[in-house]
GROMACS .gro file of C-alpha atoms in nm:
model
  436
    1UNK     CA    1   0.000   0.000   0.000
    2UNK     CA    2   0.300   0.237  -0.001
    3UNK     CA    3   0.330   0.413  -0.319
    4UNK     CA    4   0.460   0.758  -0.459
    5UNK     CA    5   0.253   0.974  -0.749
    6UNK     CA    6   0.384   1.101  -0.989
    7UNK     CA    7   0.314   1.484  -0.971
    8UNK     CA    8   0.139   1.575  -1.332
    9UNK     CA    9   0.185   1.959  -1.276
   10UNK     CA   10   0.072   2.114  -0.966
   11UNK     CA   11  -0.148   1.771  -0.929
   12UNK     CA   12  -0.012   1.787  -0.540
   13UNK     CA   13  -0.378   1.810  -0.384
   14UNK     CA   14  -0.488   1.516  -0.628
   15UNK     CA   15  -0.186   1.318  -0.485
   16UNK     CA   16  -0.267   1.381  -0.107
   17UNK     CA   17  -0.645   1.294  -0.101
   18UNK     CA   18  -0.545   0.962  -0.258
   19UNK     CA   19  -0.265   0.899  -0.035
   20UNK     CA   20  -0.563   0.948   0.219
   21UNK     CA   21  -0.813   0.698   0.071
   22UNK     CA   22  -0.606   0.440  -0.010
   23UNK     CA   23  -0.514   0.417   0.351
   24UNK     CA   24  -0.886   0.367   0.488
   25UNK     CA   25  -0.961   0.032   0.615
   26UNK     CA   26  -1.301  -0.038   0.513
   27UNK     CA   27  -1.256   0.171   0.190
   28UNK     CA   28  -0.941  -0.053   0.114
   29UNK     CA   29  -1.087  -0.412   0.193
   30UNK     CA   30  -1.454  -0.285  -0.008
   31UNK     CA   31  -1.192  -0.204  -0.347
   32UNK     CA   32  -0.975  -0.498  -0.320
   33UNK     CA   33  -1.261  -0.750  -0.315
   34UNK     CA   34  -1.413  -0.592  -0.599
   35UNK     CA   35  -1.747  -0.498  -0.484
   36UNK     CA   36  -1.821  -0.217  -0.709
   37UNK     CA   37  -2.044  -0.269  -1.011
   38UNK     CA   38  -2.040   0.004  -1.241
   39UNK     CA   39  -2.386   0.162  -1.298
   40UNK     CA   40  -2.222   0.334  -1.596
   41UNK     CA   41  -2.246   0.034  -1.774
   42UNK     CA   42  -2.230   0.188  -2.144
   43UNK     CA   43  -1.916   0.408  -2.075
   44UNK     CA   44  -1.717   0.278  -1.774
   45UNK     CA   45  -1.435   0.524  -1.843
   46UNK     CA   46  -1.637   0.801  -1.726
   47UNK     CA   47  -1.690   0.642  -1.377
   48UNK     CA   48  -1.508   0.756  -1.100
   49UNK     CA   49  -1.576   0.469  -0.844
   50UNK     CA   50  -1.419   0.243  -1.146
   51UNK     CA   51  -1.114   0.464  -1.188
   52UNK     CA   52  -1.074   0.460  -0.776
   53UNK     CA   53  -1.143   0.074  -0.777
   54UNK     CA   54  -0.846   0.082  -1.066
   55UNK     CA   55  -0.582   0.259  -0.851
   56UNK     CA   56  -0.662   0.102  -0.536
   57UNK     CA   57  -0.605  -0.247  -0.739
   58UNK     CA   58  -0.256  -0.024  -0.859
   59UNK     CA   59  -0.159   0.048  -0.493
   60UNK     CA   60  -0.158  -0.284  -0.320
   61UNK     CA   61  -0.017  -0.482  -0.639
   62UNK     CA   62   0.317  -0.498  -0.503
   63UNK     CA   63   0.488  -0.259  -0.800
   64UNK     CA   64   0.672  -0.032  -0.582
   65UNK     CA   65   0.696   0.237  -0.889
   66UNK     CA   66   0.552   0.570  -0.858
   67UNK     CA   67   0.169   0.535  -0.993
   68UNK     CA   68   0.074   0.829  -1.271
   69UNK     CA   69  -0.333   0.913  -1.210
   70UNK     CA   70  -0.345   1.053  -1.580
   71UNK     CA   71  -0.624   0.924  -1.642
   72UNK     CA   72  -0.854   1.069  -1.276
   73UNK     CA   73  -0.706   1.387  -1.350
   74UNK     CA   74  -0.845   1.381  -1.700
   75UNK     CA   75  -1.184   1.249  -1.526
   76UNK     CA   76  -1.169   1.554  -1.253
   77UNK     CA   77  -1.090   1.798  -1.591
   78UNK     CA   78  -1.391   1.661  -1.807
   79UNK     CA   79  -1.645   1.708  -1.487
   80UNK     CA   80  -1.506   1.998  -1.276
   81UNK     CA   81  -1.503   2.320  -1.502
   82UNK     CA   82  -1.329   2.530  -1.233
   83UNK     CA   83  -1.096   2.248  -1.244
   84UNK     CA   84  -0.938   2.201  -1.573
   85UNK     CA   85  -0.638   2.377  -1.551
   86UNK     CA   86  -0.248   2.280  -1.455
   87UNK     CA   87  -0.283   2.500  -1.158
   88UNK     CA   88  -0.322   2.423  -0.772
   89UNK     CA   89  -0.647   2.337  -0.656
   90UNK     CA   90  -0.756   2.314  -0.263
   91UNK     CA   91  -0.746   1.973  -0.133
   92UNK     CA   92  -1.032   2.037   0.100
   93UNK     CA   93  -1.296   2.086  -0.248
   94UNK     CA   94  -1.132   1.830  -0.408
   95UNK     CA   95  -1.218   1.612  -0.103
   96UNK     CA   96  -1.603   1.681  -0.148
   97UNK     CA   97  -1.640   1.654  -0.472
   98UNK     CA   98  -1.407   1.278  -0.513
   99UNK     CA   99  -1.638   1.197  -0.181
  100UNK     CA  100  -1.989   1.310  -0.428
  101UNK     CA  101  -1.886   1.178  -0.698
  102UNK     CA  102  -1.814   0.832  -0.548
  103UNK     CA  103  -2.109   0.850  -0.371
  104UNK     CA  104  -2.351   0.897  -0.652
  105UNK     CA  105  -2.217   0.658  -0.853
  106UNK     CA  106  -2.131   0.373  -0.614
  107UNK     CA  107  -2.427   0.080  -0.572
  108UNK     CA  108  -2.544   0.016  -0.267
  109UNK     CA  109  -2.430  -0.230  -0.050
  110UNK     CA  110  -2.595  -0.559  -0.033
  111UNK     CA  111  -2.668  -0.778   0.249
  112UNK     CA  112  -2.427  -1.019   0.321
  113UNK     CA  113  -2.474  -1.398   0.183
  114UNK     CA  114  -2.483  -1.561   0.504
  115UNK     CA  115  -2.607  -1.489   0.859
  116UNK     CA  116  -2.259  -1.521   0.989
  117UNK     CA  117  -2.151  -1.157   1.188
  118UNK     CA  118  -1.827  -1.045   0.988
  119UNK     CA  119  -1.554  -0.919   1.241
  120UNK     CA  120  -1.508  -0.601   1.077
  121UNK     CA  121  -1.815  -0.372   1.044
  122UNK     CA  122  -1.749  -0.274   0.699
  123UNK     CA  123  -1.613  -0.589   0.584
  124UNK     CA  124  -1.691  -0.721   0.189
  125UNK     CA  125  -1.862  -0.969   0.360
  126UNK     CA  126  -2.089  -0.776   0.564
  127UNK     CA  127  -2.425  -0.580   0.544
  128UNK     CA  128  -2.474  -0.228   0.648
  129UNK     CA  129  -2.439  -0.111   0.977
  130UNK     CA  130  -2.756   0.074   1.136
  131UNK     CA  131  -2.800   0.431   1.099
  132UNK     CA  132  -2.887   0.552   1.468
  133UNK     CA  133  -3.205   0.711   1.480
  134UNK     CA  134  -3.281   1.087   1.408
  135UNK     CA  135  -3.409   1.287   1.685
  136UNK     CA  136  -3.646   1.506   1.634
  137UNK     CA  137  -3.704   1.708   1.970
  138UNK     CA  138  -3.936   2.027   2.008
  139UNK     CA  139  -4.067   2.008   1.656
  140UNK     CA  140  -3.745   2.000   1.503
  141UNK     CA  141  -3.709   1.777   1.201
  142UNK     CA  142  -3.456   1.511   1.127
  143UNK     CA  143  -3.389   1.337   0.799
  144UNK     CA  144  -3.303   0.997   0.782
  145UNK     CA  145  -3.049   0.905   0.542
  146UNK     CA  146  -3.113   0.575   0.416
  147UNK     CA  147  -2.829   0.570   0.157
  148UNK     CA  148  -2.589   0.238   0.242
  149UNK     CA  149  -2.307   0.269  -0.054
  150UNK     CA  150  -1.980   0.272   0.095
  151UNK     CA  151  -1.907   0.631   0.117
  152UNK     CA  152  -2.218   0.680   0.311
  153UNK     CA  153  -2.134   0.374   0.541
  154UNK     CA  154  -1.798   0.561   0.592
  155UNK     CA  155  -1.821   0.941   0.580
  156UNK     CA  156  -2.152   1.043   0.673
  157UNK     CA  157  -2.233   1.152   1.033
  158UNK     CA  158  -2.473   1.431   1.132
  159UNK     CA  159  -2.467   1.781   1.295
  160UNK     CA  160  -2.769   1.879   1.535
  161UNK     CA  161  -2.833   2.253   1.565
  162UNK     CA  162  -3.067   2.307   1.850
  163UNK     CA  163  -3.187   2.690   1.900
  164UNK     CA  164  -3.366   2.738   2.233
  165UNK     CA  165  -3.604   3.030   2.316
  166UNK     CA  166  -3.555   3.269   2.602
  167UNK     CA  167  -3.882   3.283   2.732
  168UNK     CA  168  -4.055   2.986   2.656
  169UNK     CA  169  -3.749   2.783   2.664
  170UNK     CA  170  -3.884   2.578   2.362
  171UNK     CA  171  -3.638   2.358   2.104
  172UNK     CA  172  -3.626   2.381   1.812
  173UNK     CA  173  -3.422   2.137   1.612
  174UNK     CA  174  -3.283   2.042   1.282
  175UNK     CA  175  -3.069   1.744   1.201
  176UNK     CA  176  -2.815   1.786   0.883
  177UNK     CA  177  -2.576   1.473   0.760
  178UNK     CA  178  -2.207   1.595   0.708
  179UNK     CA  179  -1.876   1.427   0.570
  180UNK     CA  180  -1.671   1.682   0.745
  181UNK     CA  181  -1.583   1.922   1.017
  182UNK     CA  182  -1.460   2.269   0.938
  183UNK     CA  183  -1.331   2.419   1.241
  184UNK     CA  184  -1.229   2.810   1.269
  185UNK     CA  185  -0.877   2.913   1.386
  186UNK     CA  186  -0.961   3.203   1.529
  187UNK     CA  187  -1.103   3.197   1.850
  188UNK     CA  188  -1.280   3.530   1.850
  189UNK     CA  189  -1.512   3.395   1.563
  190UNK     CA  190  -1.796   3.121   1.559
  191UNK     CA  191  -1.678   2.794   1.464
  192UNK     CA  192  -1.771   2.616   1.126
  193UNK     CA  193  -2.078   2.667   1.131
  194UNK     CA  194  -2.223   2.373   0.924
  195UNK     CA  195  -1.907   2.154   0.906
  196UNK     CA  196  -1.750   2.150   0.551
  197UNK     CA  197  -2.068   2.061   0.381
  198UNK     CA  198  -2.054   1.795   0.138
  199UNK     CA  199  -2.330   1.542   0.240
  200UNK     CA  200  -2.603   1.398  -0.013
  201UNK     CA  201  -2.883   1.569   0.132
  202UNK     CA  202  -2.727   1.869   0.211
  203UNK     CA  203  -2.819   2.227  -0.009
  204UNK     CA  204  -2.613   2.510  -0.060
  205UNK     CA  205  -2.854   2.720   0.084
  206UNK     CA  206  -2.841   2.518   0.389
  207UNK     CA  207  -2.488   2.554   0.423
  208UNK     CA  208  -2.548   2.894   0.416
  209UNK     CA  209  -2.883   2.922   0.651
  210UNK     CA  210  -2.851   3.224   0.889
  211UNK     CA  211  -3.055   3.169   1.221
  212UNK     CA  212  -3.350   3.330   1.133
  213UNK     CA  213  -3.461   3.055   0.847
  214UNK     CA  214  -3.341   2.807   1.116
  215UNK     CA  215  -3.550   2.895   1.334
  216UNK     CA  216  -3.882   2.744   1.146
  217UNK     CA  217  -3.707   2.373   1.155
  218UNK     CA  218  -3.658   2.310   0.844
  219UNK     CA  219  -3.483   1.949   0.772
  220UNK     CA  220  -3.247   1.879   0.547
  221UNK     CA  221  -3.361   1.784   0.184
  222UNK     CA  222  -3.356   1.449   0.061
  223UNK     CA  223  -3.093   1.345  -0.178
  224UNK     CA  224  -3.166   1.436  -0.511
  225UNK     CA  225  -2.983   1.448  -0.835
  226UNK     CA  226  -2.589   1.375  -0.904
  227UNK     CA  227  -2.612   1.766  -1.031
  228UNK     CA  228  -2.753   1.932  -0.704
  229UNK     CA  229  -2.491   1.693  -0.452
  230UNK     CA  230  -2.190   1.809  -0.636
  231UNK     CA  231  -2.312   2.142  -0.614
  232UNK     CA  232  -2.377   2.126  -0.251
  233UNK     CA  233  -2.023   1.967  -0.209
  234UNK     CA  234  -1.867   2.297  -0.357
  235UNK     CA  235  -2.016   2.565  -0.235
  236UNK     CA  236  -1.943   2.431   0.090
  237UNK     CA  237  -1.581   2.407   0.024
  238UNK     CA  238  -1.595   2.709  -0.173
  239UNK     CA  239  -1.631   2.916   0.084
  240UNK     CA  240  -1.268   2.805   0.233
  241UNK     CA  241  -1.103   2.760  -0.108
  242UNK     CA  242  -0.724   2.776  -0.176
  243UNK     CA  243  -0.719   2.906  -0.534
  244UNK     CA  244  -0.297   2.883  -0.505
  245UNK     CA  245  -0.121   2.928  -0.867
  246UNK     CA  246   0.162   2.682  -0.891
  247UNK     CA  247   0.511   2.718  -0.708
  248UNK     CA  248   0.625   2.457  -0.456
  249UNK     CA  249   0.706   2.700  -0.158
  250UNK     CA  250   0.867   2.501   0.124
  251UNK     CA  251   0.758   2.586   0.522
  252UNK     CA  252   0.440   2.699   0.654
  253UNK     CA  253   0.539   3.047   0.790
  254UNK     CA  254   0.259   3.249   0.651
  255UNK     CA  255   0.003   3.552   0.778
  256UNK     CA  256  -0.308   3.519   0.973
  257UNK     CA  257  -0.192   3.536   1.329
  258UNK     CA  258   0.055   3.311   1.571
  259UNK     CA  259  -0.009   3.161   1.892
  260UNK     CA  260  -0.143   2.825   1.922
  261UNK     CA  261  -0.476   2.590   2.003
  262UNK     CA  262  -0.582   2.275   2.075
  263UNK     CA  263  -0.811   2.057   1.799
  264UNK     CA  264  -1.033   1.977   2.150
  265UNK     CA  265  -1.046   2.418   2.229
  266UNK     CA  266  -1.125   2.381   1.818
  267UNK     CA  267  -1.387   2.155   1.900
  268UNK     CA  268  -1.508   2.288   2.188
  269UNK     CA  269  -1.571   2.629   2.019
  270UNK     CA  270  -1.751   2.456   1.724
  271UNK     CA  271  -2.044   2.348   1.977
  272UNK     CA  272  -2.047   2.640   2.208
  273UNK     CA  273  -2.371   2.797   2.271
  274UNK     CA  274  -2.412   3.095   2.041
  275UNK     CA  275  -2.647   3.390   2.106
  276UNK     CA  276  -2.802   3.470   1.813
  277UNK     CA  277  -3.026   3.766   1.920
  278UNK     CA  278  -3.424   3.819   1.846
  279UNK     CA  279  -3.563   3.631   1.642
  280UNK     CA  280  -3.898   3.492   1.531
  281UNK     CA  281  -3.991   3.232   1.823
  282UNK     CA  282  -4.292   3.002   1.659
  283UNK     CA  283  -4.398   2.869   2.038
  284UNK     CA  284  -4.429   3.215   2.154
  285UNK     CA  285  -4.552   3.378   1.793
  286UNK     CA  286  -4.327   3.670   1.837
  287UNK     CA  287  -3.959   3.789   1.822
  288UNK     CA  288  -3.764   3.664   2.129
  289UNK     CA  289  -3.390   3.632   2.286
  290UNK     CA  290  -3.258   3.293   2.118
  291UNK     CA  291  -2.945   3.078   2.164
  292UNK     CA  292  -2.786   2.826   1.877
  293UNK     CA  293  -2.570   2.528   1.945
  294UNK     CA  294  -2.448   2.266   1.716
  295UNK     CA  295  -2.370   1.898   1.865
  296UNK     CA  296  -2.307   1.608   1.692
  297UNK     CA  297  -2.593   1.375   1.661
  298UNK     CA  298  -2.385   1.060   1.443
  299UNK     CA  299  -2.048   1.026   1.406
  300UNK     CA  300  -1.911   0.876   1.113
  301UNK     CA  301  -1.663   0.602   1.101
  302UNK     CA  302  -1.422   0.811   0.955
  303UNK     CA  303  -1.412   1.200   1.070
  304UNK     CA  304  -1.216   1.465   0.881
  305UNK     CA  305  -1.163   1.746   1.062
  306UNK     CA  306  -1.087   2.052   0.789
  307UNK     CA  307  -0.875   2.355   0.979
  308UNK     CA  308  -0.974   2.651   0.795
  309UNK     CA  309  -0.623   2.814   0.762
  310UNK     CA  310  -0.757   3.060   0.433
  311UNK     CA  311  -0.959   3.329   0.525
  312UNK     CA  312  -1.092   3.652   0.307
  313UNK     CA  313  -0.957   3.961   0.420
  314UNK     CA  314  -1.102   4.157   0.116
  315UNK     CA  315  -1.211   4.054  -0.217
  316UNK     CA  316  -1.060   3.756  -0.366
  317UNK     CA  317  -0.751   3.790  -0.153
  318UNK     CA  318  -0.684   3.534   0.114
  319UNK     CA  319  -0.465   3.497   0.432
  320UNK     CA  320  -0.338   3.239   0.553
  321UNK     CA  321  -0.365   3.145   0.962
  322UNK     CA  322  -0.048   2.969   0.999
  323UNK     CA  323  -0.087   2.959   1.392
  324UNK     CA  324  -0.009   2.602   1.497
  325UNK     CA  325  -0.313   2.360   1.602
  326UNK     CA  326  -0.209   2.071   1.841
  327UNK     CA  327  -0.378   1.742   1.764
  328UNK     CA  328  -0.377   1.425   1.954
  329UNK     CA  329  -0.289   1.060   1.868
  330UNK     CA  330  -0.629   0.962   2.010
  331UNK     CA  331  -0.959   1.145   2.009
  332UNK     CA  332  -1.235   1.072   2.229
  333UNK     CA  333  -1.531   1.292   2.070
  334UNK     CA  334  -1.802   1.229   2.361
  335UNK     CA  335  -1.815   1.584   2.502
  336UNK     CA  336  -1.917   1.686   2.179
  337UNK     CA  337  -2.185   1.483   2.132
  338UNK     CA  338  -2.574   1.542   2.145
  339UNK     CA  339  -2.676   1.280   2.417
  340UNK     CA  340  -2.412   1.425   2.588
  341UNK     CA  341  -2.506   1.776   2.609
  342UNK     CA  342  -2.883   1.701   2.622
  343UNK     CA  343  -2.886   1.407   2.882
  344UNK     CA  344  -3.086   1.146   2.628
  345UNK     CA  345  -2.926   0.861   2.542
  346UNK     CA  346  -2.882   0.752   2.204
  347UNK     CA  347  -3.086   0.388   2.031
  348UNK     CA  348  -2.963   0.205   1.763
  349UNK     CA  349  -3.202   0.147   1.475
  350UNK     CA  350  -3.209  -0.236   1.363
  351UNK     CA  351  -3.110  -0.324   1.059
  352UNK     CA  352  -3.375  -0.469   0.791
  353UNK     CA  353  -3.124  -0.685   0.630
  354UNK     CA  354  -3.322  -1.036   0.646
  355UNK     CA  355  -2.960  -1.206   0.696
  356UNK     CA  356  -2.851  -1.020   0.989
  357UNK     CA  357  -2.839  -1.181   1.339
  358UNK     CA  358  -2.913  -1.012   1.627
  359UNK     CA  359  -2.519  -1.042   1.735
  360UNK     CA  360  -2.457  -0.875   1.412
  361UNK     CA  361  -2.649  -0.573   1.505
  362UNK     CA  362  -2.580  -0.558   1.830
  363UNK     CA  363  -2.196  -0.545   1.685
  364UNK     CA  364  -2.297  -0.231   1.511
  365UNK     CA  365  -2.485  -0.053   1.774
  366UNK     CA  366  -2.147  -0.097   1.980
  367UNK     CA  367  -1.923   0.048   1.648
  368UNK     CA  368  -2.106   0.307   1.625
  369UNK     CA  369  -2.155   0.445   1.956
  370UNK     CA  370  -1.787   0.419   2.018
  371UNK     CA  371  -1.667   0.756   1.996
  372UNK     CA  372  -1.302   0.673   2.035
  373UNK     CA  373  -1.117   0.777   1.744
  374UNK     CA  374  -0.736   0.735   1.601
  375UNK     CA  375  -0.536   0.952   1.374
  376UNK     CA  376  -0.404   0.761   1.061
  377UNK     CA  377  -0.357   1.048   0.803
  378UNK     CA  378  -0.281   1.432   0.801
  379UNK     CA  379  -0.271   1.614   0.498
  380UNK     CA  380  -0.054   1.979   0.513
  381UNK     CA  381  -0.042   2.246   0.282
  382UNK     CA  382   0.303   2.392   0.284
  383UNK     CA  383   0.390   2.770   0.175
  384UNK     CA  384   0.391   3.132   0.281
  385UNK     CA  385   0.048   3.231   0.094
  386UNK     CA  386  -0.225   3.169  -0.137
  387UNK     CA  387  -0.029   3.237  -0.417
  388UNK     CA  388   0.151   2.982  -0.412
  389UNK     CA  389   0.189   2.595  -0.192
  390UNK     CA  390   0.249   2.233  -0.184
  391UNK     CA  391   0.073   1.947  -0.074
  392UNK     CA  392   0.162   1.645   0.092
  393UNK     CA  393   0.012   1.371   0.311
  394UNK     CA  394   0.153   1.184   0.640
  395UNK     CA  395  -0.003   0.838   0.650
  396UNK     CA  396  -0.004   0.562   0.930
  397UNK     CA  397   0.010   0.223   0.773
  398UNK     CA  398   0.056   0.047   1.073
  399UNK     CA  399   0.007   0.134   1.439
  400UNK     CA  400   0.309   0.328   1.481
  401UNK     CA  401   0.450   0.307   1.156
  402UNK     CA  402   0.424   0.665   0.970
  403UNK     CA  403   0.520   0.765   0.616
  404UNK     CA  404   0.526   1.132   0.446
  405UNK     CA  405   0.383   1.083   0.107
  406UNK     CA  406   0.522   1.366  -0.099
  407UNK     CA  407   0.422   1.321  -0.454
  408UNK     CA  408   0.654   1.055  -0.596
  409UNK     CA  409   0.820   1.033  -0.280
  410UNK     CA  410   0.769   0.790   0.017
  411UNK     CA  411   0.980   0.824   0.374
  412UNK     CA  412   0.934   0.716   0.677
  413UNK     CA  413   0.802   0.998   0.947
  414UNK     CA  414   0.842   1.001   1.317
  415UNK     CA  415   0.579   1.111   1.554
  416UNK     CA  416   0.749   1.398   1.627
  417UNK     CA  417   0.685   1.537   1.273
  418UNK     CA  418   0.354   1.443   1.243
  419UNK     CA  419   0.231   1.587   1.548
  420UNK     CA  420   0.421   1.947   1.478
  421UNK     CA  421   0.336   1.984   1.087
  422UNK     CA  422   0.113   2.263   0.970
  423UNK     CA  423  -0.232   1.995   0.945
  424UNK     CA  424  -0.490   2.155   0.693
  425UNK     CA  425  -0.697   1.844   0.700
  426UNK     CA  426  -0.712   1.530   0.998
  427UNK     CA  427  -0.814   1.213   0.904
  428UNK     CA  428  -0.937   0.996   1.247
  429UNK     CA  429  -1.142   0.674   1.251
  430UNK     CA  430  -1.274   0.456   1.525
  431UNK     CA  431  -1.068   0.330   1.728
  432UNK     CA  432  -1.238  -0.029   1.687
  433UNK     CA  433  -1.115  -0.061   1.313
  434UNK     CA  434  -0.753  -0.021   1.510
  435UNK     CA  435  -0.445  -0.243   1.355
  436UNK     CA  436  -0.383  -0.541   1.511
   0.00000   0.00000   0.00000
């Protein structure tokens, strides 16, 4: 699974996201027993899932040689306007998109053949874990997602913003899915508010939703066409887009303030009450003191946690916050979490696979409400500004065996390095899916 890329022209970003899935567990044992069926059946080439399927088959083959994605860069060209150019392209949007793409076009999983549990969650051999149940407290809405392809299985976990009247100290609440967490640097601003964006049933608009529209509980659409996920995928990166021309600038001493902060003060920030001021109360039928606060309602098996080290100081000019951001090893995410900060306790939805024992699903309950998490991949943009950078990837392959992937070239890492580069993006997933 260790492999360089060949760098095509400022393809660095390309490079580092697929350091990063190739590395994923359930992602890696799903490709190399060749689950995907293309639904693209008349023109293959134009399938992403079969061009990931293709490299993963590439990376564990045992060639050694640094792999050349010509032909996924000519895939991201053909579908991503904004794209097709040789110039630098922020690893963050590229994220989303790879993640909608592959999501739209992957089959869903089926259940598994025989009524024997797997012992990993995600396993070829297994069905679909559970989605937990969507609350829907104080007339908030909640929106199901029953979507089981493998991206969905992986990625997808979901926010819960609560906003709680003044007077009549009614809920209301609205349940969004996410594939990411985009946590502010800056400590004197609101953090992320809606995570990086990027789910299927996400919206632009919703990405954007100011309190007041929040306020009526409104859910989250259901998934609709390939068009209106991709576009939700970008505009929610969009708003934290590197548009970096070219130039391989070593070191991360840039702008945008020094100083440093913890992922958990990150974190903590991110689901910190917010006072949002009057607004229209439906209880009370009138405008009244409010308060937001986003929790996490699901966590995903794999979280990415996307530092938002670009910000706009005017116009299409960007600075970047190089302030270093401590992250640990090991991530325990329960303080964060709805149950948590409401009191309820979480129930695991069964399964309607036919096949699936009640061991099975009891398995999955226990996956899933395990919100112990380990770090296995950090991807760091390198460079003074926005006008110029490099990409490259650190990547755990074994417990405590690290590797900087940069471009065609693979070393070995120490702990040390990971822990003190300049993370833009941190890969975690539960801790149950550890190495042996």
């Amino acid at each position: 699974g260790l492999r360089g890329l060949v760098n095509l022209g400022n393809s660095c970003y390309v490079n580092s996201i697929v350091q990063v899935l190739t590395h994923i567990p359930p992602l890696r044992d799903y490709f190399l027993a060749e689950r995907h069926t293309c639904k693209l059946n008349e023109t293959p080439e134009t399938c992403f899932v079969c061009e990931i399927s293709r490299i993963f088959q590439e990376f564990y083959s045992g060639n050694k040689s640094p792999l050349i994605l010509k032909h996924l860069l000519v895939l991201v060209w053909a579908n991503i306007e904004h794209m097709a150019c040789n110039r630098q392209q922020d690893a963050h949007e590229f994220l989303m998109i790879m993640l909608n793409y592959l999501h739209e076009q992957s089959a869903p999983l089926k259940a598994a053949p025989t009524s024997t549990p797997s012992t990993s969650p995600l396993s070829p051999s297994s069905s679909p874990p559970p989605p937990l149940s969507s609350q829907e407290e104080g007339g908030g809405g909640g929106n199901n997602n029953s979507c089981s392809c493998i991206i969905d299985l992986i990625f997808t976990g979901k926010l819960q913003s609560d906003i709680t009247c003044h007077v009549c100290n009614g809920v209301s609440t609205t349940i969004d899915p996410f594939w990411d967490i985009s946590l502010e640097l800056d400590n004197t601003s609101r953090g992320g508010r809606w995570g990086g964006g990027g789910g299927p049933d996400m919206t632009s608009s919703q990405l954007q939703n100011d309190a007041s529209s929040q306020s009526s509980s409104s859910s989250s659409s259901s998934s609709g066409s390939s068009k209106s996920g991709l576009a939700a995928a970008t505009a929610a990166a969009a708003t934290a887009a590197i548009k970096t021309d070219g130039g391989g600038g070593e070191g991360g001493g840039g702008g945008g303030g020094g100083g440093s902060v913890s992922l958990d003060e990150c974190l903590e920030q991110f689901t910190r009450a917010e006072h949002l001021g009057s607004i229209r109360c439906n209880n009370c039928d009138a405008d009244q003191q409010q308060t937001k606060q986003l929790t996490v309602q699901k966590l995903p098996v794999v979280v990415c946690f996307h530092l938002k080290r670009f910000e706009a100081i005017c116009e299409n000019v960007f600075a970047k916050i190089s302030k270093i951001i401590t992250f640990p090893l090991e991530l325990d995410m329960t303080p964060f979490m709805s149950h948590r900060r409401n009191g309820t306790t979480p129930t695991p939805t069964p399964t309607n696979a036919p096949d699936a024992t009640s061991s099975y699903r009891n398995y999955c309950a226990q996956i899933l409400e395990d919100n112990r998490y380990s770090l296995f991949a950090v991807v760091n943009h390198q460079g003074d500004n926005v006008g110029g950078g490099h990409y490259t990837a650190f990547i755990r392959q074994q417990y405590d065996e690290w590797f900087l992937c940069d471009d065609s070239k693979v070393t070995r890492a120490n702990i040390t390095d990971i822990l003190n580069s300049e993370g833009y993006l941190l890969f975690y997933h539960k801790q149950i899916l550890e190495y042996e």
